mmCIF file with all atom_site columns, C-alpha atoms in Angstrom:
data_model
loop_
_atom_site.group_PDB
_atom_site.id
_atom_site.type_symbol
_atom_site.label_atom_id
_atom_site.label_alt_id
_atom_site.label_comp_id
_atom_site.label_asym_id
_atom_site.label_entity_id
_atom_site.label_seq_id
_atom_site.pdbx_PDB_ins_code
_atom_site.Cartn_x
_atom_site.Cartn_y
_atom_site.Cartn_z
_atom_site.occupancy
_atom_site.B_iso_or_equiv
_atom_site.pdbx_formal_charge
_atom_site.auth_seq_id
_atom_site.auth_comp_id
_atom_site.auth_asym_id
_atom_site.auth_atom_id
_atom_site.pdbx_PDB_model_num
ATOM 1   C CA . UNK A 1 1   ? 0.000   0.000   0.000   1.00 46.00 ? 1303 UNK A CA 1
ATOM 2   C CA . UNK A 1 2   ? 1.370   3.692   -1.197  1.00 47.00 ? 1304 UNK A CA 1
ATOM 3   C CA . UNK A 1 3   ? 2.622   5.886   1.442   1.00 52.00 ? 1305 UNK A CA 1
ATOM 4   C CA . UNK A 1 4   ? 0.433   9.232   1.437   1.00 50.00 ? 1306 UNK A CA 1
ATOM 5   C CA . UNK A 1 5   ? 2.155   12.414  0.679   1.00 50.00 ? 1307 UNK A CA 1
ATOM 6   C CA . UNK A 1 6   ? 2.199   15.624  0.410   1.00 50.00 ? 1308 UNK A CA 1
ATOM 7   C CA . UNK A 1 7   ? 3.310   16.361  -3.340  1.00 49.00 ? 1309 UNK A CA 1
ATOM 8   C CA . UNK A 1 8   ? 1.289   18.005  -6.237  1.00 49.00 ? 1310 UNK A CA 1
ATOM 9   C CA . UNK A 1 9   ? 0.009   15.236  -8.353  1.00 48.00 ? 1311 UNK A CA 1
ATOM 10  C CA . UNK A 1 10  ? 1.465   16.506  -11.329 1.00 57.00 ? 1312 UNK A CA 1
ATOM 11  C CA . UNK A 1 11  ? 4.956   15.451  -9.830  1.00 64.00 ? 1313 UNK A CA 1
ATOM 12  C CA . UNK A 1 12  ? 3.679   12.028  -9.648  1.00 80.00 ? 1314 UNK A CA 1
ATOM 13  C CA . UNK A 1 13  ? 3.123   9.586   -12.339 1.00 88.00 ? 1315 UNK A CA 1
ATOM 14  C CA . UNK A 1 14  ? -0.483  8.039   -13.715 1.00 87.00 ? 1316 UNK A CA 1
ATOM 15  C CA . UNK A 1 15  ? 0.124   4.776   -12.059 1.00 86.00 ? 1317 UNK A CA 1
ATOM 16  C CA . UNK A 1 16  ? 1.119   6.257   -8.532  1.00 86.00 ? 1318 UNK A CA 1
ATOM 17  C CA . UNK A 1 17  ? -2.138  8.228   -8.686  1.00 85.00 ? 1319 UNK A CA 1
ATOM 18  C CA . UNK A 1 18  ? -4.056  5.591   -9.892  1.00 84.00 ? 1320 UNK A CA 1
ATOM 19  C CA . UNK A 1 19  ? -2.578  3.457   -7.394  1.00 80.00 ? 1321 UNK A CA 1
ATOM 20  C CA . UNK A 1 20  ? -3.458  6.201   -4.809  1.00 78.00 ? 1322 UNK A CA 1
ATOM 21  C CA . UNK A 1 21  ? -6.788  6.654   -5.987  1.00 76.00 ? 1323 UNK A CA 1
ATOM 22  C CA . UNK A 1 22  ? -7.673  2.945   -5.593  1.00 71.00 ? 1324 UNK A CA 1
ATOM 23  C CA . UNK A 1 23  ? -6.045  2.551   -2.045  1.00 67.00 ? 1325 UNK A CA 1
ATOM 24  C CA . UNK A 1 24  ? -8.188  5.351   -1.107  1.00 67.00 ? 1326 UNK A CA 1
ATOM 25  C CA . UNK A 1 25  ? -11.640 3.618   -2.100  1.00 65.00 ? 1327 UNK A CA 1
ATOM 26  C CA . UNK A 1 26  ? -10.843 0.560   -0.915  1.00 60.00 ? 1328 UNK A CA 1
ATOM 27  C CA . UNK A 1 27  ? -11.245 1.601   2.731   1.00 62.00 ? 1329 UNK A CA 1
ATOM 28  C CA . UNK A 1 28  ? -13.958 3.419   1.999   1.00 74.00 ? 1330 UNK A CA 1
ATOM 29  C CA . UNK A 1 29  ? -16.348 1.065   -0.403  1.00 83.00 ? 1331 UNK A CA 1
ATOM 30  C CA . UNK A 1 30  ? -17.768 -1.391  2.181   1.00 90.00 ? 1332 UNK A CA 1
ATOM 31  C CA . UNK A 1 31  ? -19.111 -0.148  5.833   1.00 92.00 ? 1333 UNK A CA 1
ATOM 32  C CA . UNK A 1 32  ? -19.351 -2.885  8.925   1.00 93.00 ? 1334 UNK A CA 1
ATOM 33  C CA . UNK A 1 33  ? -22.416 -1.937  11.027  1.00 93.00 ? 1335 UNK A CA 1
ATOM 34  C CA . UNK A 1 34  ? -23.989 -2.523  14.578  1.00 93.00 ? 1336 UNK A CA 1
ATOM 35  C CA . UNK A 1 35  ? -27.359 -3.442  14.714  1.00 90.00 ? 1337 UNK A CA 1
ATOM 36  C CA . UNK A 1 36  ? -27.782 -3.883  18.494  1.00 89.00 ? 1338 UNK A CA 1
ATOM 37  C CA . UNK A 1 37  ? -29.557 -0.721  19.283  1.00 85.00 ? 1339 UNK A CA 1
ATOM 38  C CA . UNK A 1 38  ? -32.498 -1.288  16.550  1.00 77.00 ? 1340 UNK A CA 1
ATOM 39  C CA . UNK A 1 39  ? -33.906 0.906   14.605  1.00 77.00 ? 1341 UNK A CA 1
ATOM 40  C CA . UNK A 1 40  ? -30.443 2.929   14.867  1.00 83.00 ? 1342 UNK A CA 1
ATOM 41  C CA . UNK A 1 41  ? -27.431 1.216   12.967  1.00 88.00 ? 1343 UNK A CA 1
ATOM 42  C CA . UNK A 1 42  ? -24.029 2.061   13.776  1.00 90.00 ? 1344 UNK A CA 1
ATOM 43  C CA . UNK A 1 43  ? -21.657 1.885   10.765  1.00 91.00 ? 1345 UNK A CA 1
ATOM 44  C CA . UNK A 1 44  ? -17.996 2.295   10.476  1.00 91.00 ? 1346 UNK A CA 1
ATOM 45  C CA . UNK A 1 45  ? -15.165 1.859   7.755   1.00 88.00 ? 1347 UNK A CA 1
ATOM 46  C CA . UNK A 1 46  ? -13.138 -1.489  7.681   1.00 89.00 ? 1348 UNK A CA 1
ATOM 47  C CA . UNK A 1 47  ? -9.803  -1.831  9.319   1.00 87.00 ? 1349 UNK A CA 1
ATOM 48  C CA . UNK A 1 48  ? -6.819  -2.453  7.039   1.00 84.00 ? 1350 UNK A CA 1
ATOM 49  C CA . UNK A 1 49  ? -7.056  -5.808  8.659   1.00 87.00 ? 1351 UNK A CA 1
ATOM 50  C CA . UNK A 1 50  ? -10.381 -6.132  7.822   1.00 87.00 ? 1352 UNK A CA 1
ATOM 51  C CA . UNK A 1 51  ? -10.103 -5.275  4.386   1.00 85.00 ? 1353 UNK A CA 1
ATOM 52  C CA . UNK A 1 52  ? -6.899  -8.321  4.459   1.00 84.00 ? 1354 UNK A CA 1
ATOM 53  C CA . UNK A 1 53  ? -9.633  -10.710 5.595   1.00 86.00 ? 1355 UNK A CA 1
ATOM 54  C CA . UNK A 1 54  ? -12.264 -9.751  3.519   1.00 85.00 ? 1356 UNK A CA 1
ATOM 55  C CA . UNK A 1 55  ? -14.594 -9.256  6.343   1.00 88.00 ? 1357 UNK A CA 1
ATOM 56  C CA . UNK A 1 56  ? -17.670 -7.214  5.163   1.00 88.00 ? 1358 UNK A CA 1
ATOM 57  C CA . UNK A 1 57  ? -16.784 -8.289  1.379   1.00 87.00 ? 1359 UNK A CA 1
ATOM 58  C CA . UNK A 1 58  ? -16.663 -11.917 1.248   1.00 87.00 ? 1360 UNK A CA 1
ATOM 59  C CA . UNK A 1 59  ? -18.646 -12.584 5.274   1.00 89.00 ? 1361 UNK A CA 1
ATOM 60  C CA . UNK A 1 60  ? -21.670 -10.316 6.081   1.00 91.00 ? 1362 UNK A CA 1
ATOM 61  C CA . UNK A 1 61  ? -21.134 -6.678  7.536   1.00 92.00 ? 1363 UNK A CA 1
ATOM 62  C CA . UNK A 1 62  ? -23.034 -7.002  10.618  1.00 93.00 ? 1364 UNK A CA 1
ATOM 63  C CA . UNK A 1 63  ? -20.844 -7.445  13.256  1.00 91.00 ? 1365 UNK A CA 1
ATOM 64  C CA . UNK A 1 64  ? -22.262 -9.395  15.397  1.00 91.00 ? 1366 UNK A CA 1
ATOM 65  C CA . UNK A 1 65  ? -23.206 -11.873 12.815  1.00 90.00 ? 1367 UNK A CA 1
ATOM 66  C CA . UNK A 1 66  ? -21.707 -15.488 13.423  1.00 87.00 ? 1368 UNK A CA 1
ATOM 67  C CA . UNK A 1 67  ? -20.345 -15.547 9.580   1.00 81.00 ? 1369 UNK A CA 1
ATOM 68  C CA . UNK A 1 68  ? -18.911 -12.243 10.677  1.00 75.00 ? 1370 UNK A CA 1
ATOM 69  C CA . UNK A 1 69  ? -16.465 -13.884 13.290  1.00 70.00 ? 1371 UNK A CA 1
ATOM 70  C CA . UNK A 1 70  ? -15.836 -16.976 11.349  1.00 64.00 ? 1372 UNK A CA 1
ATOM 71  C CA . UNK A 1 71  ? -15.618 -16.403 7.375   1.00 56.00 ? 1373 UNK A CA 1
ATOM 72  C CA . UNK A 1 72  ? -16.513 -19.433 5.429   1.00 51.00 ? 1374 UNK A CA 1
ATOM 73  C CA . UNK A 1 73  ? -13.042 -20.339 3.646   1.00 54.00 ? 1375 UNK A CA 1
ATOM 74  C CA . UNK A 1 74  ? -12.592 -23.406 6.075   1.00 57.00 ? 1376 UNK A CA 1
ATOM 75  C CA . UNK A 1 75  ? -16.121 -25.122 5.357   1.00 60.00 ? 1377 UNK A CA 1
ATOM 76  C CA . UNK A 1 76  ? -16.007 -28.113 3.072   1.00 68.00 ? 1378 UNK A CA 1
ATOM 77  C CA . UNK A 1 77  ? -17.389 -29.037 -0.084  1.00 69.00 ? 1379 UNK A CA 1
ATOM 78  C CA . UNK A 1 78  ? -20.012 -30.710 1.657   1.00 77.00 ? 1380 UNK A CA 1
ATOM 79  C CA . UNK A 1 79  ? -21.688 -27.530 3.922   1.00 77.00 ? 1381 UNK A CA 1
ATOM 80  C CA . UNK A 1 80  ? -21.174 -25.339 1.324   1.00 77.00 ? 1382 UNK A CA 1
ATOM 81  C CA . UNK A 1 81  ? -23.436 -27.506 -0.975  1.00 83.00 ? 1383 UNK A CA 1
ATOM 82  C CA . UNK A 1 82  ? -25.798 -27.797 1.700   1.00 84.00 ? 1384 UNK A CA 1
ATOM 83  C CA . UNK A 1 83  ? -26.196 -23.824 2.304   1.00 83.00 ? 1385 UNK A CA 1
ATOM 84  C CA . UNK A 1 84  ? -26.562 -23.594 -1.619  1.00 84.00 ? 1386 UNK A CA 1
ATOM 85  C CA . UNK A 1 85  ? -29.662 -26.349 -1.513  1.00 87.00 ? 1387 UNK A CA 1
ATOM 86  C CA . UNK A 1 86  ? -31.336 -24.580 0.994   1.00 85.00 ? 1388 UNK A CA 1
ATOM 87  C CA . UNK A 1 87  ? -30.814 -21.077 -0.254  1.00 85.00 ? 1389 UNK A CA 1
ATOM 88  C CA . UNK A 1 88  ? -32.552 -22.599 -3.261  1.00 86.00 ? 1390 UNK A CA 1
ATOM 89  C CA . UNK A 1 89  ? -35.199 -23.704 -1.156  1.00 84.00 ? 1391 UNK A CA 1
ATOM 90  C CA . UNK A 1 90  ? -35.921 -20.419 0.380   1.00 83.00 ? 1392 UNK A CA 1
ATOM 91  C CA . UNK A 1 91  ? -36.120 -18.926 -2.891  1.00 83.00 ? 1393 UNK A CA 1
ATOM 92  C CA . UNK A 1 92  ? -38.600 -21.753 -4.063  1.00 84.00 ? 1394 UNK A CA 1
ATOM 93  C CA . UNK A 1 93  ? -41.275 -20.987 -1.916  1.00 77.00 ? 1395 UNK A CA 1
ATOM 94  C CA . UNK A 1 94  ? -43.579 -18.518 -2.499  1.00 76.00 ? 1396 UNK A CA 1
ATOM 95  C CA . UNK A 1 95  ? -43.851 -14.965 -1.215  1.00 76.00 ? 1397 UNK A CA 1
ATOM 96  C CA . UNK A 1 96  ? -44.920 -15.556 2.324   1.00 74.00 ? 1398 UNK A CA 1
ATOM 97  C CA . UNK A 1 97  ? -48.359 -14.269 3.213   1.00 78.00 ? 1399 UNK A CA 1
ATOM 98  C CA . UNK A 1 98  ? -46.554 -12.441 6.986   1.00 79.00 ? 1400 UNK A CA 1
ATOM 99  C CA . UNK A 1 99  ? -43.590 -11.658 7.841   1.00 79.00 ? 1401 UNK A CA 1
ATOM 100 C CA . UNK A 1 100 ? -43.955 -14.163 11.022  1.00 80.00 ? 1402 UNK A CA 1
ATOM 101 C CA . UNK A 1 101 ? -43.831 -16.704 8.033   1.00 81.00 ? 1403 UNK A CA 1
ATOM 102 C CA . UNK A 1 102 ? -41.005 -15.057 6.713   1.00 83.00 ? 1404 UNK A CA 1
ATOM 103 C CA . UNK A 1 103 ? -39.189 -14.834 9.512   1.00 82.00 ? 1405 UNK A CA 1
ATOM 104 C CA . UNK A 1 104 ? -39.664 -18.683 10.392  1.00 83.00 ? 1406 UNK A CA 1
ATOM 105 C CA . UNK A 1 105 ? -37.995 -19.408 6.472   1.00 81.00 ? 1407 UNK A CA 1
ATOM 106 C CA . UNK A 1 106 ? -35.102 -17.173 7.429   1.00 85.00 ? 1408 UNK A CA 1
ATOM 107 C CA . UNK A 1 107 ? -34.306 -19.244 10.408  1.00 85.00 ? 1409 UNK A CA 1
ATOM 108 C CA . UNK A 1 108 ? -34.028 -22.218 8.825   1.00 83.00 ? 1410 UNK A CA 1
ATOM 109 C CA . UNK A 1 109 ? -30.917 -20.706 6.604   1.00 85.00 ? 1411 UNK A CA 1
ATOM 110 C CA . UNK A 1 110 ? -27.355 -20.831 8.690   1.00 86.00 ? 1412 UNK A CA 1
ATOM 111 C CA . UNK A 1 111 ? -25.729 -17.259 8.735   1.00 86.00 ? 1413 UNK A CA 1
ATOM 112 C CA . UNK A 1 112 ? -23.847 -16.227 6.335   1.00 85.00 ? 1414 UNK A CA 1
ATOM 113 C CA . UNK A 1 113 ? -26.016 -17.594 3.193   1.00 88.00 ? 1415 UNK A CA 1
ATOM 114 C CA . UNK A 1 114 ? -27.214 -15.263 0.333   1.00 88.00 ? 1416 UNK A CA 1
ATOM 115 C CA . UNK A 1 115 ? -25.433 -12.167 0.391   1.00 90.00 ? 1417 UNK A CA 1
ATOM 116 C CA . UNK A 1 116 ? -26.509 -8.988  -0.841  1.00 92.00 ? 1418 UNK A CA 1
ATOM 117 C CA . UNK A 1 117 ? -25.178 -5.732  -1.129  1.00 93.00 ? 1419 UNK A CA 1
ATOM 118 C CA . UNK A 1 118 ? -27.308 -2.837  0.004   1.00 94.00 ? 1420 UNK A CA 1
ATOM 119 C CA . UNK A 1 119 ? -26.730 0.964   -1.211  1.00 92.00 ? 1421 UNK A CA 1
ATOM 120 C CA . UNK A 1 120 ? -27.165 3.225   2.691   1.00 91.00 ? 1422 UNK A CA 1
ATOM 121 C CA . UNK A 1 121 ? -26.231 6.679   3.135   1.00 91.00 ? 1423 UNK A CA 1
ATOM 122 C CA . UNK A 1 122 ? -23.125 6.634   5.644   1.00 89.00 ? 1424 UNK A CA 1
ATOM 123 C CA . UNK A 1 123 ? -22.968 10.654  7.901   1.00 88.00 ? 1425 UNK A CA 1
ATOM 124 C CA . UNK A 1 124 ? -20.087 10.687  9.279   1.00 85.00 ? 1426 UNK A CA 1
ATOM 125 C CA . UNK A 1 125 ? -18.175 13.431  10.761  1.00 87.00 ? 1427 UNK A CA 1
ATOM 126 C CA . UNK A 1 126 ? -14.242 13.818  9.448   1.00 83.00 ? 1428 UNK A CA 1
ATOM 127 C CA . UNK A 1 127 ? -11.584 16.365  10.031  1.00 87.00 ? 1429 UNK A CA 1
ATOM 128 C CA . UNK A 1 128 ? -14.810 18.919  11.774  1.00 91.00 ? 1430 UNK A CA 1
ATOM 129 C CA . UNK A 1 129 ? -16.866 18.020  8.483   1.00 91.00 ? 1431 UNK A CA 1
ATOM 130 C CA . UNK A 1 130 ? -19.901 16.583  8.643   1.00 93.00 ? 1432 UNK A CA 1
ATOM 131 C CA . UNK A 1 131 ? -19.858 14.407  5.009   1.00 88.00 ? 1433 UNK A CA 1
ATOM 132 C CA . UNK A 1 132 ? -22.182 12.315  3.758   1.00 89.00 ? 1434 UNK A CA 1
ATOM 133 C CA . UNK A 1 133 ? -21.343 9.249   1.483   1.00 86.00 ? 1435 UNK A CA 1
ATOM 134 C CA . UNK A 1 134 ? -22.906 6.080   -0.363  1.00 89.00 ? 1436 UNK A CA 1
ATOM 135 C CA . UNK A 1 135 ? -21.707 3.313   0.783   1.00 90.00 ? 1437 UNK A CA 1
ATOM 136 C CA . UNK A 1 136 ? -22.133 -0.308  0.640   1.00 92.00 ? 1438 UNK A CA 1
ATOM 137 C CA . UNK A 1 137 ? -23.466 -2.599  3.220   1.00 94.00 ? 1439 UNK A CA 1
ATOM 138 C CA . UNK A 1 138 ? -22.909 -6.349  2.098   1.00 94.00 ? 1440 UNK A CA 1
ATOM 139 C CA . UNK A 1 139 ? -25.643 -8.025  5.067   1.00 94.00 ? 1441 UNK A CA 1
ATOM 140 C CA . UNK A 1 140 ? -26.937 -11.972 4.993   1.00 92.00 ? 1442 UNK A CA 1
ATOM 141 C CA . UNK A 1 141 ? -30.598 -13.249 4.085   1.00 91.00 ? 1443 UNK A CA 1
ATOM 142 C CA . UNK A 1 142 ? -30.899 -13.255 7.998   1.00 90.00 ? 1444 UNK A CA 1
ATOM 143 C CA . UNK A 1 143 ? -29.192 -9.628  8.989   1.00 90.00 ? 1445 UNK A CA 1
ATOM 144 C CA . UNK A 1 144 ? -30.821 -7.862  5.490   1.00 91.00 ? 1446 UNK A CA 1
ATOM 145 C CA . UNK A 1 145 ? -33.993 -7.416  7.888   1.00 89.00 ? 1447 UNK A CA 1
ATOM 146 C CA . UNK A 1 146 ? -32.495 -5.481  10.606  1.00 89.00 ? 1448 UNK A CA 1
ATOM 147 C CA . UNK A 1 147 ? -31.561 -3.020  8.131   1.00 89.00 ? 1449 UNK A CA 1
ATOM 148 C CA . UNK A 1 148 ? -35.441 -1.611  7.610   1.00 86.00 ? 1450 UNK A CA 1
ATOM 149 C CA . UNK A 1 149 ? -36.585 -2.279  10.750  1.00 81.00 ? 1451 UNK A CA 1
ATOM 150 C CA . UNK A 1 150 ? -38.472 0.700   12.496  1.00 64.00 ? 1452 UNK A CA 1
ATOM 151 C CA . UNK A 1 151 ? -38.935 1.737   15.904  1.00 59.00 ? 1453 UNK A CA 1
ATOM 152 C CA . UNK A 1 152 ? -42.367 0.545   16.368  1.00 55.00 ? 1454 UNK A CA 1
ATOM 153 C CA . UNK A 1 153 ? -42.015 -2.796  14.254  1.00 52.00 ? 1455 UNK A CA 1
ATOM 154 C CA . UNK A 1 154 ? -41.857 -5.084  16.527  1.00 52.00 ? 1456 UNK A CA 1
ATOM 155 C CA . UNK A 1 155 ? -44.852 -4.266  18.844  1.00 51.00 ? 1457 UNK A CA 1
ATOM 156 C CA . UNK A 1 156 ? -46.611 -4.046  15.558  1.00 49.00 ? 1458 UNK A CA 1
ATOM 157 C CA . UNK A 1 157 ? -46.184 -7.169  14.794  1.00 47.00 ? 1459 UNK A CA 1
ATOM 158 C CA . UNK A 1 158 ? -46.463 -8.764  18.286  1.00 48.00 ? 1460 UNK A CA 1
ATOM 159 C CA . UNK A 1 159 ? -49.694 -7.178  17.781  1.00 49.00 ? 1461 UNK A CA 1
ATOM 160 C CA . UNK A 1 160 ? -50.344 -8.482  14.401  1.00 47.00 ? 1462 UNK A CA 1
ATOM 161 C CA . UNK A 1 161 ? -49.313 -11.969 15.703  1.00 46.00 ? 1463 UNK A CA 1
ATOM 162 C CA . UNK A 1 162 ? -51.520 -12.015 18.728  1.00 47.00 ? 1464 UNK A CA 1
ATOM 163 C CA . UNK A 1 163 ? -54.934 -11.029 16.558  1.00 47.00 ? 1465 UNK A CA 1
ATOM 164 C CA . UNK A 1 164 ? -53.542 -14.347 14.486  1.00 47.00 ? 1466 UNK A CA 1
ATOM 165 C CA . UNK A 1 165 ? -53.514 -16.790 17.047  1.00 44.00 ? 1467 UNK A CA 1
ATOM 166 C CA . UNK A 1 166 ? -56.831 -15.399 18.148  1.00 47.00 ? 1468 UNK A CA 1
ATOM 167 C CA . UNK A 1 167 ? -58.597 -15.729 14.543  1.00 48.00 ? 1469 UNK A CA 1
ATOM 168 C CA . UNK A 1 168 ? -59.295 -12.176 14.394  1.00 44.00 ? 1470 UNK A CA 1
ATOM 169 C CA . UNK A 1 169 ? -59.216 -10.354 11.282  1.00 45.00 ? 1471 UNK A CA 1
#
C-alpha cells in the first residue's frame, strides 16, 4: 500500500495516482455496522485488517453476525453444498403471506447464506466536516432485515401476531 504524501500530483506519475486513488476507495467502499440498538445502525469503515480478511466483502457486515467472526473459507465441499440447496429452497417458496412466516424461512438458513449488497447513506463526521457518502453494506438473508426495521415494528407485529392466534381479522 502507497505511502500518502504531500506532493502536487502533477509530480507524480499516472500509475502512482491511480494506485493512490484505488487505495483510497478501498477503505472506503464497504461499511461494517452494529445493529444492536435497533432501529439505529451504527456503521464504520473497515480496518486495514479487515479489508486483508475480507470481512464485510466476502462474510456479512453485521458485526455481530456469526459468519462475521468466522468467514466461510474453512467449510467443506459438503456444507457449502448444503447452504446452496437450501438457499434454493428459500427462494422456491412462495412470497410468504406475513412476515412471522417469513421470519420462520429465514431461520431455517445458517448465517452467512445469500449475500446482498445494500446501497445506505453513511454521515459521518471527518476532520470537523460533517460528510455524507454512499456506501455499501454487504448483510446476509438473515441480517438484510435489521436493516429496515423501524422503531415501532416489533410491537406491531407482536400485535399483528396475537390477533392471528386469536382468529381475528
Amino acid at each position: 500500500i502507497p505511502k500518502e504524501t504531500k506532493t502536487s500530483s502533477s509530480s507524480t506519475t499516472w500509475q502512482e495516482r491511480m494506485v493512490n486513488h484505488y487505495h483510497s476507495k478501498l477503505y472506503k467502499e464497504y461499511v461494517l455496522a452494529d445493529f444492536r440498538r435497533p432501529p439505529q445502525v451504527g456503521m464504520r469503515w473497515r480496518t486495514r485488517s479487515e479489508v486483508e480478511q475480507g470481512k464485510g466483502h466476502k462474510t456479512c457486515g453485521n458485526k455481530h453476525c456469526p459468519s462475521y467472526q468466522q468467514p466461510d473459507t474453512k467449510q467443506d465441499y459438503a456444507v457449502r453444498e448444503n447452504n446452496q440447496k437450501l438457499l434454493r429452497d428459500y427462494y422456491q417458496h412462495p412470497p410468504p403471506s406475513s412476515e412471522a412466516r417469513e421470519r420462520c424461512l429465514l431461520e431455517r438458513l445458517p448465517n452467512g447464506v445469500g449475500l446482498q449488497d445494500y446501497e445506505v447513506n453513511f454521515a459521518y463526521e471527518e476532520g470537523g466536516q460533517q460528510k455524507n457518502e454512499l456506501v455499501k453494506l454487504r448483510l446476509c438473508l438473515r441480517c438484510a432485515p435489521l436493516l429496515f426495521q423501524t422503531k415501532g415494528a416489533d410491537r406491531c407485529l407482536q400485535a399483528r401476531f396475537a390477533r392471528d392466534k386469536m382468529g381475528d381479522p
